[in-house]
mmCIF file of C-alpha atoms in Angstrom:
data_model
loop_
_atom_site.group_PDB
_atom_site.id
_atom_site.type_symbol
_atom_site.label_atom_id
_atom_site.label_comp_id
_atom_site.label_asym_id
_atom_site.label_seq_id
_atom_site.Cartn_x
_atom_site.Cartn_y
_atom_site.Cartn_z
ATOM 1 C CA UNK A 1337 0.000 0.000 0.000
ATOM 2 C CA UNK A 1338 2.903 2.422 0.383
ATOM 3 C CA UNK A 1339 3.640 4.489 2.744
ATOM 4 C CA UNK A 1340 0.783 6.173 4.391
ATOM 5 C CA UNK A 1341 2.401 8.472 6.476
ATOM 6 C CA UNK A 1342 0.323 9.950 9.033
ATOM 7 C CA UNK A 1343 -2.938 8.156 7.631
ATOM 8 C CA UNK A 1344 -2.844 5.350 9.727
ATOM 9 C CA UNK A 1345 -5.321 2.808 8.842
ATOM 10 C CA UNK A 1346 -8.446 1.623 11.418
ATOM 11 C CA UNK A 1347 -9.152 -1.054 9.471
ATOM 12 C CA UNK A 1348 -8.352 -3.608 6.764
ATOM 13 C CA UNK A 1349 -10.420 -5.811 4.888
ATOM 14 C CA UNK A 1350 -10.675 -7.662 1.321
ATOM 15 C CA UNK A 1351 -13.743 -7.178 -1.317
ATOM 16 C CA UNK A 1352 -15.791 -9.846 -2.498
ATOM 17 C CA UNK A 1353 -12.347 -10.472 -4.770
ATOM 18 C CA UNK A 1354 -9.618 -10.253 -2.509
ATOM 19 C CA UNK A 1355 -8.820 -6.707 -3.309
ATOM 20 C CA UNK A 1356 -7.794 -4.763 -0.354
ATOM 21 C CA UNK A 1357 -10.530 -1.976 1.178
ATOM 22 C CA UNK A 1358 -8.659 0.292 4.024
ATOM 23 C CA UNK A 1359 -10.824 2.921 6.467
ATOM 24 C CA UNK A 1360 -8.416 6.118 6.643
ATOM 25 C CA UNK A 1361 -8.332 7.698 10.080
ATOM 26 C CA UNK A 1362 -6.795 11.085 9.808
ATOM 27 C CA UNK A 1363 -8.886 11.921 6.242
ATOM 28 C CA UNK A 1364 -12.067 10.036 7.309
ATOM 29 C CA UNK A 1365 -12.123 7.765 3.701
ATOM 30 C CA UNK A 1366 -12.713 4.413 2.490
ATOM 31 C CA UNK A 1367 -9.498 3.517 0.084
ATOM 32 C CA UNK A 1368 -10.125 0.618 -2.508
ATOM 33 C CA UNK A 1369 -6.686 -0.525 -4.178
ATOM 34 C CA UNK A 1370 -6.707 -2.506 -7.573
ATOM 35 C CA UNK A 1371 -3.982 -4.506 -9.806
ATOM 36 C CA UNK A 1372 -2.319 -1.826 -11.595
ATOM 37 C CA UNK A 1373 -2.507 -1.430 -15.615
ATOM 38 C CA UNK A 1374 -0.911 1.058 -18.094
ATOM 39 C CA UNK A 1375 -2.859 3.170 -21.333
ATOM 40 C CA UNK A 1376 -1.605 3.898 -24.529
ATOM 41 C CA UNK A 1377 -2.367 4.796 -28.215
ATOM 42 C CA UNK A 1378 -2.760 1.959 -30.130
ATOM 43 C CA UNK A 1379 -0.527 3.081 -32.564
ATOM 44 C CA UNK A 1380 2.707 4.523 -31.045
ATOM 45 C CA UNK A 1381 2.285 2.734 -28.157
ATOM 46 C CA UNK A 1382 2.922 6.276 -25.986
ATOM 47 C CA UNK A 1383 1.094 6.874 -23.195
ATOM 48 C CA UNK A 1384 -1.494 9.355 -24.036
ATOM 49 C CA UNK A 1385 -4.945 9.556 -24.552
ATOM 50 C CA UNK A 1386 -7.642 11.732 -26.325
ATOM 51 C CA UNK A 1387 -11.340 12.060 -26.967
ATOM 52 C CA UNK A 1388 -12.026 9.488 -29.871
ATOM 53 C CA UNK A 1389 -8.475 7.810 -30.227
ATOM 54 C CA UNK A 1390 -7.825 4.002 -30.245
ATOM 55 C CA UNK A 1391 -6.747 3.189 -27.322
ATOM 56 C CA UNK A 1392 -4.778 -0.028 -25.398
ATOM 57 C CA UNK A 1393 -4.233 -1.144 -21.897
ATOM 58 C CA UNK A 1394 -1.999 -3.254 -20.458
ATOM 59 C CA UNK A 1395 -2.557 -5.850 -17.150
ATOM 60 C CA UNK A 1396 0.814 -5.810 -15.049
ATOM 61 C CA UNK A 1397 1.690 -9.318 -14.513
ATOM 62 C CA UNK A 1398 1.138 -10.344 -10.178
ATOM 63 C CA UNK A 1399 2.623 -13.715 -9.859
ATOM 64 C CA UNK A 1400 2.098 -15.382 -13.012
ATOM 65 C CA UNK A 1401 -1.373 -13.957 -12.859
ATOM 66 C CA UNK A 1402 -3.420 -10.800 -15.111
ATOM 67 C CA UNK A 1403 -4.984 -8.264 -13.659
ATOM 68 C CA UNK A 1404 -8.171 -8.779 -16.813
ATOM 69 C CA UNK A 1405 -10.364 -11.338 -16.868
ATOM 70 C CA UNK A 1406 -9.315 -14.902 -18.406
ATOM 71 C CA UNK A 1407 -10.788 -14.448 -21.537
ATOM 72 C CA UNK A 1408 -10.103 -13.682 -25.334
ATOM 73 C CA UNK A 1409 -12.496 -12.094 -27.545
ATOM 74 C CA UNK A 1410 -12.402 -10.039 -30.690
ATOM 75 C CA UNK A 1411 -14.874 -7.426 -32.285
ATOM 76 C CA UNK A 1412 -15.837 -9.201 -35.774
ATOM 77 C CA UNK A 1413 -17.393 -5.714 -37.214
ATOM 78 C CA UNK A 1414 -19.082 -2.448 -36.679
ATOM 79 C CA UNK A 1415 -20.905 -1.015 -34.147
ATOM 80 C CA UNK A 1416 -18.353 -2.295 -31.947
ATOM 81 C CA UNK A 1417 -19.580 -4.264 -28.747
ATOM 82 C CA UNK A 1418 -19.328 -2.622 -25.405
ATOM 83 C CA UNK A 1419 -18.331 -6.226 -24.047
ATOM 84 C CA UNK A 1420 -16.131 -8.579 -24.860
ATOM 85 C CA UNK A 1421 -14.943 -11.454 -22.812
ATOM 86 C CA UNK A 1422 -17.263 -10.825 -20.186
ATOM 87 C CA UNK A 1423 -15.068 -7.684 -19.345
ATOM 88 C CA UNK A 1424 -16.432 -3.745 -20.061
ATOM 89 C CA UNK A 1425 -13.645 -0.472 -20.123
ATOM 90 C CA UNK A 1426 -15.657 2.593 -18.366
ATOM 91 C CA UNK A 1427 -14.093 6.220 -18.868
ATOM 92 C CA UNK A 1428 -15.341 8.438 -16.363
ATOM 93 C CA UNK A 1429 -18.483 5.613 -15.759
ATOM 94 C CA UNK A 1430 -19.107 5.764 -20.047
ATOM 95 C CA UNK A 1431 -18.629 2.361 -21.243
ATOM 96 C CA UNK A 1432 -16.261 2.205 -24.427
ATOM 97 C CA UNK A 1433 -16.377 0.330 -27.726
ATOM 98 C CA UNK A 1434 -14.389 -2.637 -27.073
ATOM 99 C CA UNK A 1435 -11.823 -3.948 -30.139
ATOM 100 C CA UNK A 1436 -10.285 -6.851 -28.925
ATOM 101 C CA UNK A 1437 -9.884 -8.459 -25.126
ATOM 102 C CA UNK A 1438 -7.624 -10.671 -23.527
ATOM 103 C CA UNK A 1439 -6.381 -11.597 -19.825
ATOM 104 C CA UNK A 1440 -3.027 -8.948 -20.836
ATOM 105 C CA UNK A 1441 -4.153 -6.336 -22.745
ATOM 106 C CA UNK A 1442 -7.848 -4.350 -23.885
ATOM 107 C CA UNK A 1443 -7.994 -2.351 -27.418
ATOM 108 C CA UNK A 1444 -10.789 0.106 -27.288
ATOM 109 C CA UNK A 1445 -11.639 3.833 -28.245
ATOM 110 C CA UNK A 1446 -11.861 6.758 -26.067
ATOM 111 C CA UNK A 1447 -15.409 8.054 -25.942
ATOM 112 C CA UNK A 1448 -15.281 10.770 -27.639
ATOM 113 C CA UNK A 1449 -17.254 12.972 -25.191
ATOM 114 C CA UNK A 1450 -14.791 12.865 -22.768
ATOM 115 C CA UNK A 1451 -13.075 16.079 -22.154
ATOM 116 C CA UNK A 1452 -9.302 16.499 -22.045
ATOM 117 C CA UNK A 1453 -6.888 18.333 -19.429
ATOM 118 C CA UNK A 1454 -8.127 16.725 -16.780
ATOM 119 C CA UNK A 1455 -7.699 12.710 -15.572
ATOM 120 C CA UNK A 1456 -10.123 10.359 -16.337
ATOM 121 C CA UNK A 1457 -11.145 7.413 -14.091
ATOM 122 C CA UNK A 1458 -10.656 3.777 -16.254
ATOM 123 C CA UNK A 1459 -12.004 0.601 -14.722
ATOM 124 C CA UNK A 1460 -12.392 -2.523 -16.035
ATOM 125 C CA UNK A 1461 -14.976 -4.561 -15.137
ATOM 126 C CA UNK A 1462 -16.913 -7.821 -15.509
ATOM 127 C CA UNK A 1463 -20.641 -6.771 -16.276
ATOM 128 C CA UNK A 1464 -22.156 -9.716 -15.230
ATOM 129 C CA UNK A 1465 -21.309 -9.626 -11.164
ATOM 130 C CA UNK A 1466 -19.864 -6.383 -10.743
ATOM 131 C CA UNK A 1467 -16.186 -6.997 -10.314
ATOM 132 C CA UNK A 1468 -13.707 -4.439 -10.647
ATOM 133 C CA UNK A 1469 -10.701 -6.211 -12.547
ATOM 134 C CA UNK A 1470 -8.392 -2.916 -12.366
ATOM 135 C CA UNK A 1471 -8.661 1.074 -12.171
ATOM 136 C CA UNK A 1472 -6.479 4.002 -12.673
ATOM 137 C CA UNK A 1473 -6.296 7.416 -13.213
ATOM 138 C CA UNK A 1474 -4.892 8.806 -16.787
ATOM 139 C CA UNK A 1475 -4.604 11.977 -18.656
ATOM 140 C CA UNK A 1476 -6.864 12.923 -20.975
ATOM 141 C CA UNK A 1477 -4.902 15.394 -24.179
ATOM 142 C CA UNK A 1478 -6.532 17.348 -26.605
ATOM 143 C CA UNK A 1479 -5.008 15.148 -28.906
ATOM 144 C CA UNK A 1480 -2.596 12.366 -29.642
ATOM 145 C CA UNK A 1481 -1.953 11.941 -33.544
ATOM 146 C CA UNK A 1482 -0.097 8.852 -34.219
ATOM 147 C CA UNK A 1483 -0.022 6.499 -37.650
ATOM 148 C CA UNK A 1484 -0.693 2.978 -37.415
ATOM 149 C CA UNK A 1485 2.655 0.806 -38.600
ATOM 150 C CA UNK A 1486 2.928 -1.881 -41.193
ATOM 151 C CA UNK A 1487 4.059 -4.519 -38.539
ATOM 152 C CA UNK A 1488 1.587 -2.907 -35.705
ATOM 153 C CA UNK A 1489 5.284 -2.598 -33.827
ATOM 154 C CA UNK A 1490 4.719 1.685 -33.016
ATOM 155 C CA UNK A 1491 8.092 2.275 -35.167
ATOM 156 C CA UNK A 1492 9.239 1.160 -38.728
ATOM 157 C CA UNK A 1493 7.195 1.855 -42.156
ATOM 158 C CA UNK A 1494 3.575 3.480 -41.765
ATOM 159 C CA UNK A 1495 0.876 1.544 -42.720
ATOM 160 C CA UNK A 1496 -0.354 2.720 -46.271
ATOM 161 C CA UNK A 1497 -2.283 2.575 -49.087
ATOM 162 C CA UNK A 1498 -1.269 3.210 -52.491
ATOM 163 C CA UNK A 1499 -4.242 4.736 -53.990
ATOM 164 C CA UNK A 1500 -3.788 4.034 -58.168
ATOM 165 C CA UNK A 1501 -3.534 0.448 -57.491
ATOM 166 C CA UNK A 1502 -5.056 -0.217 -54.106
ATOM 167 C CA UNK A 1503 -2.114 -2.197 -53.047
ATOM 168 C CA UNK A 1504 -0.130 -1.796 -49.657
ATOM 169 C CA UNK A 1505 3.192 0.596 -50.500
ATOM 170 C CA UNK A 1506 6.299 -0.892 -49.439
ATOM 171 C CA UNK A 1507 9.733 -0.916 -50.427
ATOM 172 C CA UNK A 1508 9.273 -3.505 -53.381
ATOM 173 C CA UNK A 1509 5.941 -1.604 -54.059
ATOM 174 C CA UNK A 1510 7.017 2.128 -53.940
ATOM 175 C CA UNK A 1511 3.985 5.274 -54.647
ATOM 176 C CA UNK A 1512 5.093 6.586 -57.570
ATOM 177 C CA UNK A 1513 5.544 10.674 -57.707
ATOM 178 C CA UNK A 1514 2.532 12.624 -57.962
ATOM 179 C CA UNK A 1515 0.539 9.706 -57.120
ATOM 180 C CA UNK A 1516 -1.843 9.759 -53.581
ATOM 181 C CA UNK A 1517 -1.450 7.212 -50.756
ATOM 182 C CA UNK A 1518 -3.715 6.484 -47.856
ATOM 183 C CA UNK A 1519 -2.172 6.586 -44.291
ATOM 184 C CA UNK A 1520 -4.140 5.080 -41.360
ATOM 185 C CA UNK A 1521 -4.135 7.329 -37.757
ATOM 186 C CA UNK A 1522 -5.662 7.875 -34.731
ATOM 187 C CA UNK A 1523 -5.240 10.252 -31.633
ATOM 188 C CA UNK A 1524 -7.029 13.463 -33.651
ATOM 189 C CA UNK A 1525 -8.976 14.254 -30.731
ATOM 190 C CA UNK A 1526 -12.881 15.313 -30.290
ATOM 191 C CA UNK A 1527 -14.750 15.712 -33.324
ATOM 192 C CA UNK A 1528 -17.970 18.107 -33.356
ATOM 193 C CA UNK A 1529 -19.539 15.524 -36.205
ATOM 194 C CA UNK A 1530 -17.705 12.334 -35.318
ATOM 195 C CA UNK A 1531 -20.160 9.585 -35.482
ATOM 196 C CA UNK A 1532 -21.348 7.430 -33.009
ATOM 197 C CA UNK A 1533 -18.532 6.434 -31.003
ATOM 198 C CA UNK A 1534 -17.790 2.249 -32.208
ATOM 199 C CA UNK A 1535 -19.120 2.855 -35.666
ATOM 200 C CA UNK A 1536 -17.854 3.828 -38.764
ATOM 201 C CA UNK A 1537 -18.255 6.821 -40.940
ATOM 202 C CA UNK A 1538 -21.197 7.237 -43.737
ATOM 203 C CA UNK A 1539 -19.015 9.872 -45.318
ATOM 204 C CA UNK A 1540 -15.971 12.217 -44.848
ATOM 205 C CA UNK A 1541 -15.614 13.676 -41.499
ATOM 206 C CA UNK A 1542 -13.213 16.759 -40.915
ATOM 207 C CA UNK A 1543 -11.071 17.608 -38.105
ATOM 208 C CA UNK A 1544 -11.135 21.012 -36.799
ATOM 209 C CA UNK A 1545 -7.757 21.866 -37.970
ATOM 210 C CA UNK A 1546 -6.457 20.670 -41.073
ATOM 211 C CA UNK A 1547 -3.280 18.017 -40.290
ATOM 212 C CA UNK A 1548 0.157 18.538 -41.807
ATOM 213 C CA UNK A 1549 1.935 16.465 -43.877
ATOM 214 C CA UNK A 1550 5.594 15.902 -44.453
ATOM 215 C CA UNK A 1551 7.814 13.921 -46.587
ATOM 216 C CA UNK A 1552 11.415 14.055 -46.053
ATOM 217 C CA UNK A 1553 10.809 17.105 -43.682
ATOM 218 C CA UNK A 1554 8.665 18.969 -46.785
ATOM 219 C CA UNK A 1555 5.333 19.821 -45.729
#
């Protein structure tokens, strides 16, 4: 638990799933302490979040156990399900569209209603009896732009499109010059007209700001 200093405990006791619950004397509080977990964007793998952004967390490991629940599940289309696994992700109580779950790590998106500069409570839970697999506290930035890689790595080649031939671009298939390719993002933050958050687009949908683009350092 740390060092408590001069919050002395008055009492100790474990949940319904042997997670510790401490009464606080000096500050007069119930305490309820969790397996710990970390965030990140899904595509750089840095640990920030925004409104609308794909999203990962990962279960620290507690003696060969998970902090998640011991299931593996996968979203198989759009709208995406708000469980998977029997396990739920709720920012700031708002349950979030749910990619893919397993005991180590949770893909999801952001809501995109939640507002950034100021932490957001994230708790994963099992819907069906109530249990509280892990929570934390994490930032919430305006935005978070990242590309999506070809080997889903964070680093390396982007993930792209080449747009003449619908092919993926790589070294032995090149974009030729003049020629458009599709790149693949998240982490643009909230959208006014976004769309429902877990489904897909009917048409184009602008950012607020136009995004820059650079090639060799020429934007």
């Amino acid at each position: 638990l740390g060092s408590l200093g001069s919050n002395l405990p008055i009492a100790v006791a474990l949940d319904p799933f042997g997670n510790p619950v401490v009464a606080e004397s000096s500050v007069n509080r119930m305490a309820f302490y969790y397996p710990l977990m970390d965030s990140a964007n899904s595509a750089n793998y840095f640990p920030q979040l925004a409104p609308g952004m794909l999203a990962s967390l990962f279960a620290y490991q507690n003696h060969g156990a998970t902090a998640f629940g011991p299931g593996t599940a996968q979203a198989n289309g759009t709208p995406l399900p708000y469980s998977l696994a029997n396990m739920q992700v709720l920012v700031n109580g708002t349950a979030a569209p749910l990619l893919y779950a397993s005991p180590s790590q949770i893909n999801f998106q952001v809501p995109n209603s939640i507002p950034p500069g100021t932490p957001a409570e994230v708790d994963v839970v099992n819907p069906s009896t109530g249990q509280i697999y892990t929570s934390a506290l994490f930032n919430i930035q305006a935005s978070s732009p990242a590309l999506f890689t070809s080997d889903s790595s964070g680093t390396g080649q982007v993930a792209a499109i080449n747009a003449a031939t619908n092919t993926v671009n790589s070294s032995k298939n090149p974009v030729q010059q003049g020629q458009y390719i599709s790149l693949f993002g998240t982490g643009q933050g909230f959208i006014a007209n976004a769309p429902a958050d877990g489904t897909t687009p009917t048409g184009k949908v602008h950012t607020a700001t136009k995004p820059f683009v650079s090639i060799n350092l020429e934007v």
